[in-house]
Each structure stands twice: as structure tokens, then as C-alpha cells.
Coordinates of C-alpha atoms in Angstrom, one line a residue:
M1 CA -127.9 79.1 -131.1
Q2 CA -124.2 79.6 -130.4
N3 CA -121.8 79.3 -133.3
N4 CA -118.2 78.5 -133.5
T5 CA -116.9 82.1 -133.3
A6 CA -113.4 81.3 -131.8
Q7 CA -112.8 78.5 -134.4
I8 CA -114.0 80.7 -137.3
E9 CA -111.5 83.4 -136.2
F10 CA -108.7 80.9 -135.9
W11 CA -109.2 79.1 -139.2
N12 CA -109.5 82.4 -141.2
S13 CA -106.3 83.9 -139.6
H14 CA -102.7 83.4 -140.4
S15 CA -102.8 80.2 -138.4
G16 CA -105.5 78.8 -140.8
R17 CA -103.7 80.0 -143.9
K18 CA -100.6 77.9 -142.9
W19 CA -102.6 74.8 -143.6
V20 CA -102.8 75.9 -147.3
A21 CA -99.0 76.4 -147.3
F22 CA -98.4 72.9 -146.1
E23 CA -101.3 71.3 -148.1
D24 CA -99.2 68.9 -150.2
E25 CA -97.3 67.5 -147.2
L26 CA -100.6 67.1 -145.2
N27 CA -102.3 65.3 -148.0
L28 CA -99.4 62.8 -148.2
V29 CA -99.4 62.2 -144.4
F30 CA -103.1 61.7 -144.1
Q31 CA -103.8 59.7 -147.3
N32 CA -104.1 56.5 -145.3
V33 CA -106.8 58.1 -143.1
N34 CA -108.8 58.8 -146.3
S35 CA -108.4 55.1 -147.2
E36 CA -109.7 54.0 -143.9
L37 CA -112.7 56.2 -144.2
I38 CA -113.4 54.9 -147.7
R39 CA -113.0 51.3 -146.5
R40 CA -115.5 51.7 -143.7
S41 CA -118.1 53.8 -145.5
Q42 CA -118.1 52.0 -148.9
P43 CA -119.2 54.9 -151.1
A44 CA -121.1 53.9 -154.2
P45 CA -121.7 55.4 -157.6
G46 CA -124.4 58.0 -157.6
E47 CA -124.3 58.8 -153.9
T48 CA -124.4 62.2 -152.4
V49 CA -121.5 62.7 -149.9
L50 CA -121.1 65.5 -147.4
D51 CA -117.5 66.2 -146.2
I52 CA -117.5 68.2 -142.9
G53 CA -114.5 70.4 -142.3
C54 CA -113.3 69.6 -145.8
G55 CA -110.3 71.9 -145.8
T56 CA -108.6 72.0 -149.2
G57 CA -110.7 69.1 -150.4
A58 CA -108.4 66.1 -150.4
T59 CA -110.8 63.8 -148.7
G60 CA -113.7 64.7 -151.0
R61 CA -111.5 64.2 -154.0
A62 CA -110.5 60.7 -152.7
F63 CA -114.2 59.8 -152.3
S64 CA -115.1 61.2 -155.7
Q65 CA -113.2 58.3 -157.3
H66 CA -115.9 55.9 -156.0
L67 CA -119.0 58.0 -156.8
A68 CA -119.0 58.2 -160.6
P69 CA -121.2 58.2 -162.5
G70 CA -123.6 60.7 -161.1
G71 CA -122.4 61.2 -157.5
T72 CA -121.6 64.5 -155.9
V73 CA -119.4 65.7 -153.0
T74 CA -120.4 68.7 -150.9
G75 CA -117.6 70.1 -148.9
L76 CA -118.2 72.4 -145.9
D77 CA -115.6 74.5 -144.0
I78 CA -115.5 77.7 -141.9
S79 CA -112.2 78.7 -143.4
A80 CA -112.3 80.9 -146.5
P81 CA -108.6 80.4 -147.4
L82 CA -108.9 76.6 -147.2
L83 CA -112.1 76.6 -149.4
A84 CA -110.5 78.8 -151.9
Q85 CA -107.7 76.3 -152.4
A86 CA -110.3 73.5 -152.6
E87 CA -112.1 75.4 -155.4
N88 CA -108.8 75.8 -157.2
R89 CA -108.4 72.0 -157.2
A90 CA -112.0 71.0 -157.9
E91 CA -111.2 69.9 -161.5
E92 CA -109.1 67.1 -160.1
S93 CA -112.2 65.4 -158.9
E94 CA -113.9 62.5 -160.6
T95 CA -117.4 63.9 -159.9
E96 CA -119.0 67.2 -159.2
M97 CA -117.6 69.1 -156.2
R98 CA -119.6 71.8 -154.4
Y99 CA -118.0 73.9 -151.7
H100 CA -119.8 76.1 -149.1
L101 CA -118.4 78.5 -146.5
L102 CA -120.7 77.8 -143.5
D103 CA -120.9 76.6 -140.0
A104 CA -122.3 73.0 -139.9
Q105 CA -123.3 73.6 -136.3
V106 CA -126.0 76.2 -137.1
D107 CA -126.4 76.8 -140.8
A108 CA -128.6 75.2 -143.4
I109 CA -126.6 72.8 -145.6
P110 CA -127.3 72.9 -149.4
G111 CA -127.2 69.8 -151.5
G112 CA -128.9 67.3 -149.3
P113 CA -130.3 64.9 -148.4
F114 CA -127.0 63.2 -148.1
D115 CA -126.4 59.4 -148.4
L116 CA -123.1 59.6 -146.6
V117 CA -121.4 62.1 -144.2
V118 CA -117.7 61.8 -143.7
S119 CA -114.9 63.9 -142.0
R120 CA -111.2 63.6 -141.7
F121 CA -110.3 65.4 -138.5
G122 CA -113.0 68.1 -139.1
V123 CA -115.7 67.4 -136.4
M124 CA -113.8 67.9 -133.1
F125 CA -114.1 71.7 -133.0
F126 CA -117.8 72.3 -132.5
S127 CA -118.6 74.5 -129.5
D128 CA -121.9 72.5 -129.1
P129 CA -121.4 69.1 -130.7
V130 CA -124.9 67.8 -130.0
A131 CA -126.4 70.8 -131.8
A132 CA -123.9 70.3 -134.6
F133 CA -124.6 66.7 -135.2
A134 CA -128.4 67.2 -134.8
N135 CA -128.1 69.8 -137.6
I136 CA -126.1 67.4 -139.8
H137 CA -128.6 64.6 -139.0
R138 CA -131.4 66.8 -140.3
H139 CA -129.7 67.0 -143.7
M140 CA -129.1 63.3 -144.2
A141 CA -131.2 60.8 -146.2
S142 CA -133.1 58.1 -144.4
D143 CA -130.6 55.3 -143.7
G144 CA -127.8 57.7 -144.5
R145 CA -124.4 56.8 -142.9
L146 CA -122.0 58.9 -140.9
V147 CA -118.3 57.9 -140.7
V148 CA -115.8 60.3 -139.2
A149 CA -112.2 60.1 -138.0
A150 CA -110.7 61.8 -135.0
W151 CA -107.5 61.6 -133.0
A152 CA -107.3 59.2 -130.0
L153 CA -105.1 60.0 -126.9
I154 CA -102.0 62.1 -127.5
A155 CA -99.9 59.4 -125.7
D156 CA -100.8 57.0 -128.6
N157 CA -99.9 59.6 -131.4
P158 CA -96.3 60.5 -131.9
W159 CA -97.5 62.9 -134.6
F160 CA -99.1 65.0 -131.9
R161 CA -96.8 64.1 -128.9
I162 CA -93.5 64.9 -130.5
P163 CA -94.1 68.5 -131.6
R164 CA -96.1 69.2 -128.4
D165 CA -93.1 68.0 -126.3
A166 CA -90.6 69.9 -128.4
A167 CA -92.7 73.1 -128.0
V168 CA -93.1 72.6 -124.2
A169 CA -89.4 72.1 -123.8
Q170 CA -88.7 75.4 -125.6
L171 CA -91.5 77.6 -124.3
G172 CA -93.7 76.0 -121.7
E173 CA -96.9 74.1 -121.1
P174 CA -100.1 74.8 -123.1
D175 CA -103.2 76.0 -121.4
P176 CA -105.0 73.2 -119.5
T177 CA -108.2 72.1 -121.2
S178 CA -110.9 69.5 -120.6
P179 CA -110.4 66.2 -122.5
N180 CA -113.7 66.9 -124.3
A181 CA -113.1 70.5 -125.1
P182 CA -113.3 71.6 -128.7
G183 CA -110.0 71.1 -130.4
P184 CA -107.8 68.5 -132.2
L185 CA -108.1 66.0 -129.4
G186 CA -111.7 66.8 -128.4
F187 CA -113.0 63.4 -129.5
Q188 CA -110.4 61.2 -127.7
N189 CA -113.1 59.8 -125.4
I190 CA -115.1 57.3 -127.4
D191 CA -118.0 56.9 -124.9
H192 CA -118.5 60.6 -124.7
V193 CA -118.7 61.0 -128.5
V194 CA -121.0 58.0 -128.9
G195 CA -123.3 59.7 -126.3
V196 CA -123.2 62.9 -128.4
L197 CA -124.2 61.1 -131.5
K198 CA -127.1 59.4 -129.7
S199 CA -128.3 62.6 -128.2
A200 CA -128.2 64.2 -131.7
G201 CA -130.6 61.5 -132.9
F202 CA -128.4 59.0 -134.6
A203 CA -129.0 55.2 -134.4
N204 CA -126.4 52.4 -134.2
A205 CA -123.8 54.9 -133.0
R206 CA -120.5 53.3 -132.2
G207 CA -116.8 54.2 -132.1
D208 CA -113.6 52.2 -132.1
A209 CA -109.9 52.8 -132.0
C210 CA -107.9 51.8 -135.0
K211 CA -104.2 52.1 -136.1
V212 CA -103.1 53.7 -139.3
M213 CA -99.7 54.5 -140.6
L214 CA -98.9 58.1 -141.4
S215 CA -96.6 57.9 -144.4
H216 CA -94.4 60.5 -146.1
P217 CA -91.7 59.9 -148.7
G218 CA -89.3 62.4 -147.0
P219 CA -86.9 64.1 -146.6
T220 CA -87.6 64.2 -142.9
H221 CA -87.0 67.9 -142.6
K222 CA -90.1 68.6 -144.6
L223 CA -92.2 66.7 -142.2
A224 CA -90.5 68.3 -139.2
A225 CA -91.3 71.8 -140.7
L226 CA -95.0 70.7 -141.1
A227 CA -95.2 69.4 -137.5
A228 CA -93.6 72.4 -136.0
N229 CA -95.7 75.0 -137.8
L230 CA -99.2 73.4 -137.3
G231 CA -101.1 71.7 -134.5
P232 CA -100.0 71.7 -130.9
A233 CA -96.6 73.3 -131.5
A234 CA -98.2 76.2 -133.3
R235 CA -100.7 76.8 -130.5
I236 CA -97.9 76.8 -127.9
L237 CA -95.9 79.2 -130.1
K238 CA -98.9 81.5 -130.2
K239 CA -99.6 81.4 -126.5
Y240 CA -96.0 82.4 -125.6
D241 CA -95.6 84.8 -128.6
G242 CA -92.7 82.7 -129.8
N243 CA -90.2 84.0 -132.4
S244 CA -88.4 82.5 -135.3
D245 CA -85.6 81.2 -133.0
D246 CA -88.1 79.4 -131.0
L247 CA -89.7 77.9 -134.1
A248 CA -86.3 76.8 -135.3
A249 CA -85.5 75.1 -132.0
I250 CA -88.8 73.3 -132.0
Q251 CA -88.3 72.1 -135.5
D252 CA -84.9 70.8 -134.7
G253 CA -86.3 68.9 -131.8
V254 CA -89.1 67.4 -134.0
L255 CA -86.5 66.5 -136.7
W256 CA -84.4 64.6 -134.2
Q257 CA -87.4 62.6 -132.9
L258 CA -88.9 61.8 -136.3
Q259 CA -85.7 60.2 -137.4
A260 CA -86.8 57.1 -135.4
F261 CA -89.5 56.6 -138.0
E262 CA -87.3 56.7 -141.1
T263 CA -87.3 53.7 -143.4
S264 CA -85.9 52.9 -146.8
R265 CA -89.1 54.2 -148.4
G266 CA -89.6 57.3 -146.3
L267 CA -91.2 57.9 -142.9
N268 CA -93.9 55.7 -141.3
I269 CA -95.4 57.0 -138.1
P270 CA -97.9 54.9 -136.3
A271 CA -101.1 56.7 -135.3
R272 CA -104.2 55.7 -133.3
L273 CA -107.5 57.1 -134.4
N274 CA -111.1 57.0 -133.1
V275 CA -113.5 56.3 -135.9
F276 CA -117.2 56.9 -135.3
E277 CA -120.0 55.4 -137.3
A278 CA -123.8 56.0 -137.1
I279 CA -127.0 55.9 -139.2
R280 CA -129.9 58.2 -139.6
E281 CA -133.0 55.9 -139.5

């Protein structure tokens, strides 16, 4: 079975390590996404939770507050640098945290069967999503729930659109891709993903778009640096072999655009997500 070779290479490279450097800013921006996942999935004390694409562990730590006593969180990722940082912060959890460097598409997953599978932007990268979700399905308990968040259309997400447009203006267009291709926006088509989940064996599969606010206390230049160094801007920089001057120009463009979202309490950027839910019967 094919694994996620290209993604493994990316997330263990310098590009992946930048996510550790910007960890604190990312956790602030995405904390409301964690809250939405918790609201929908209703984690309970004693449950076993699987966090797919756990990164540095922020989502798992948020869930752990609802699992004591006796619950556990198992975090999976293909990035050794991100998992090393998650391990460094494991003591901040309310319950036991277990981390594993493996590919959820093809590898056996320790710690199951799982009552709840969650992911914050970690499931859009599978080269074979049906195979990946079928593997996840096999490791879930009967009546186990799956609740995962992904990005909706780029047009509805300034967080993606602004740095992408700034990078395009500086360097050029990104490589064209299919809307369903593995990547940050690979789950923008709700019907397609629901079909994937059904093909993988899940019951009651559904998806819906929801709005959340991406919040950050500021100053704005910190968020501009984050947006210019990660995501679509970073991929365009890599494609065109951009230099430090290009990065500075992109960051200035992002900074100017983000000022529209400044408030007296920091920045509030509206985002549209696709949240998918399903059950293993």
C-alpha cells in the first residue's frame, strides 16, 4: 500500500520544523478550532482519544482537560520535530499522553480501540484517503466517533487567501492542483469527503461548513510573520526559490492586509471550516 512519502519528507524538513518555531502563535490562532471540535465531539472522562496529525500536541492537551480521570490521548504524526516538541510539553496535559511517529494511512496504531478520533487540520494530506480512513476505522471502538476539522474554500478564508495573494504578487502563481489533491485545502469539497468516509466503512458520515474566529492578541506583525513563513506563502517561496527580500515583501503585504482585522483586543479573523463527523458501527 502506498504511503505518504512526499508528505513525510516535507514535514521532517526545514519546512516542517518552522511549525515548531511558530508553535505559540499557531496555538493562539487555532484555539477556537479546538473548542469547536470539543463542542461537537463531547469527550467524556475515561475515554480513549486518537489525535491524527497531532503536531506539537495542542489539540490533544485541550481534549485532555475533559478526559480525567482515566482517559488517554494518543497522538500520531509523521513529523519527528513536531512530535519531539509534543513530548516536551506532555506534562502540561491533564491525562496520559502517548505519541507515535507513524503514518496513519498504512501503519498499525497502538493504544486502541479508540472511543473518539479527532483532528485539527491533520487529515487532508493522505495520498489515499479511503485507505487512511479505513485504517483509522479498524482501530476504533464500536460506536466510536470521528470528528475532524479541515479548511473550506480559500475564498472564504482570509487566513489562507491573504498570504497566498501576497506571495503570488511577489513571485508568481503556485502549481495548479486538483481541488481534492492532498494538501491544506484537500477537504474543501464536503460531498467528496463524505464519500471518502462512507467508502472507508463509516456510518452516519456527514460534513458541514461552520464559521470560527481566529483570534490573536497581537501585535499584528507577529501574525504576519507566521502567515508569511507557513502555509501557501511558504510553498510559493519554495517553488520560486525565494530569498529573504521576497519573504520580507510578502510579510509586509500580509501585515497591511491583516490590519483590517485589528480590534481593541487584538486580531479577529473570520474563518470557514468544514467539519466532518462519522461513527464506526
